[in-house]
């Protein structure tokens, strides 16, 4: 090359040629900023050809200001863009300024720079601690989170060995060694390890480590990502463990044990223990797997107090108590020996409180050094007292439920469920000996409840239970089944002894109980079944004893009866029939039939008695003598009675509407119907609803209604009488009603029991009773009705006695309403015919008495 002798123009040409070759883009502009040179590299950068550019303003290249150094973004015509570093040199040639602009593509560089800035930002913003060390684990970089987690500033840790800095006395050396291996194997697996912050407080970290190597494969840097998992994992896993144990309904001691073990795993320098504090303030160790067993056992039953160790004091004051040195702490003197022996020197206990604030337990940390709890210990305890409270409260609630579930709240006796369980146990223990089960039912308990009130009823049951308990052995079982039903189970007992026990109970009940300063007479009916003679399972024995108890009731109460096979059959039958009856009532399948009652004087209709009938599709016709007593036993009679009243009234109204003259309908009611205080109101409403006068209805009651002096039934009877509805005393002569009492009852009619009719013609005493009954009725101004009259002879006798009304097969059986209508029409016609005949007869041969009768009827 000819460098030395080249002329100026040549040299500028040379320069330009060199520029043309330069790898860097060069743009030369004159003082007016017009582009004078645009080299090949510049063409490449802008993607423009120089012929389109030369002479134009620099603005078209995006070069607006010509500072010595700047960076611009170049947008090419093809849409791509790049980042360019601009450096501008001013050149003076011939008194004229021109500018030489060097343009360098720095896109990649900028991107790298941005990425690094971003990474820095990320490293500082992340909550995970980032540490970069050299090959020898000396720290070269830490991010902001590292300082946040461990409390060391970046400057303080620069150059320090990372494992010396973060590991501490309880850091697991094996995990540390494993982490070291992870650096090299490059698998980036996480390890959880206990680290320590600048105060020496424990932090559980999850660590990921990774090595960065140089070109030759030697480790240059070690990168570690550390996250604080104390809360998120350790405490939560503790929580999950306990919640899981609670959900699995594990026993409390097991839950406490698991809790302690887990705590000791995440806080390796503590020995944990959980105590339960009961409502009496006594402690019961629940868990302390690392404490000496004899020490835990010795704590059982210790009373909490102001200076009782750490736990007893913490429970007493309801605040955490720290004993940093058991050896010298005055509260620990009586208890310190054993813990000191096993190297436990300090104890920090926190009360566990129920939702209502009661202290229900304590949670204690024992330490092997004289020390106070760390922040981490405090965090664990915060989480654990809550879990402990949950577990203990659950157990308390369950115990409460068990008490409720197994004990009768009123008497404190085992309830049905518990009784059955205990009885089953007794049966199992019986082997081949006998066992007796006594089913007791208080007589007339309902009356006590009704007349003296429920609290008196409750008091009576409590007293009754006490008397029973006093009459049996401690080994005998006594429980309350329900209401006024009790059961006694006598293990190892034959029928003779069972009978004796029952008699003793009956006897013990003969002296009345004192309730609210009032003497209340009581008695019980008892049924007895014997294992294994009657049955081998508790349900059957119970059912049999129940059936036998009914027999005792039927036998006049205040006594006992043994179960027999007959009763079993009856009991079963009763079950079947009562179910069918219940259905029949629900489906309105009962009917009423009507039996006429006629006056003896003239044979005219006095009224009808409505009698219930039940035809069951499977059982066939079930007689009322069977289903009525059953309905009384199983609680269906109330409904039947009310239904009879409604149905009879409906029928009466229908007859009246049809022009049939039926003066009165008599409806049979059970004594139980009169226990219903609303009976009178229902009756009033029913007759009103059917537009019937009150004397169109008669209610038949039996002497059972009067059995009880205090009975609310008398009240009801008076109310009914006030309505103008009649009351008739049915089956009179069979009971024990005293005449003086009868006189004071609001009764309008007596019905002589049909048992007297049978023999009235032959048997002088039957006639005497019938005569007496008629006289009683007459003297009390009551109508007297004889039922079961089958023969003309009976009718004549009764007429002669002055009995007003007769009812019986002689006239008609009970009939369906339609049959009765036909009978009535027929009867009226016959009456008329007879009347005419007698009038005719009287005309031909006058008889004064008959004349009076026909005109008076
Ligand atoms: P009860 O109230 O003494 O009814 C009279 C019973 O004697 C009826 O029996 C009737 O059919 C029957 N009888 C009537 N005349 C004669 C006769 O000349 N000879 C004979 N041998 N018997 C006669 P029934 O209908 O079988 O009723 C039996 C018992 O059932 C009734 O005795 C009554 O205590 C009860 N009962 C019937 N229906 C009802 C009802 O709707 N409610 C209630 N609580 N008890 C009812
Ligand atoms: Ca009757
Ligand atoms: Ca009767």
PDB file of C-alpha atoms in Angstrom, residues 729-734 751-758 773 785-788:
ATOM      1  CA  UNK A 729    -122.492 -45.960  84.394  1.00  0.00           C
ATOM      2  CA  UNK A 730    -121.904 -49.142  82.433  1.00  0.00           C
ATOM      3  CA  UNK A 731    -121.573 -52.685  83.772  1.00  0.00           C
ATOM      4  CA  UNK A 732    -122.975 -51.561  87.071  1.00  0.00           C
ATOM      5  CA  UNK A 733    -122.925 -54.169  89.829  1.00  0.00           C
ATOM      6  CA  UNK A 734    -119.603 -55.698  88.911  1.00  0.00           C
ATOM      7  CA  UNK A 751    -126.707 -49.996  83.264  1.00  0.00           C
ATOM      8  CA  UNK A 752    -127.172 -53.332  85.053  1.00  0.00           C
ATOM      9  CA  UNK A 753    -124.407 -55.627  83.907  1.00  0.00           C
ATOM     10  CA  UNK A 754    -125.600 -58.316  81.587  1.00  0.00           C
ATOM     11  CA  UNK A 755    -124.066 -61.055  83.777  1.00  0.00           C
ATOM     12  CA  UNK A 756    -127.062 -60.672  86.115  1.00  0.00           C
ATOM     13  CA  UNK A 757    -129.573 -61.293  83.341  1.00  0.00           C
ATOM     14  CA  UNK A 758    -128.539 -64.877  82.725  1.00  0.00           C
ATOM     15  CA  UNK A 773    -129.554 -52.034  91.428  1.00  0.00           C
ATOM     16  CA  UNK A 785    -131.063 -49.804  81.764  1.00  0.00           C
ATOM     17  CA  UNK A 786    -130.848 -53.590  81.754  1.00  0.00           C
ATOM     18  CA  UNK A 787    -128.585 -54.974  79.082  1.00  0.00           C
ATOM     19  CA  UNK A 788    -128.261 -58.495  77.769  1.00  0.00           C
TER      20      UNK A 788
END
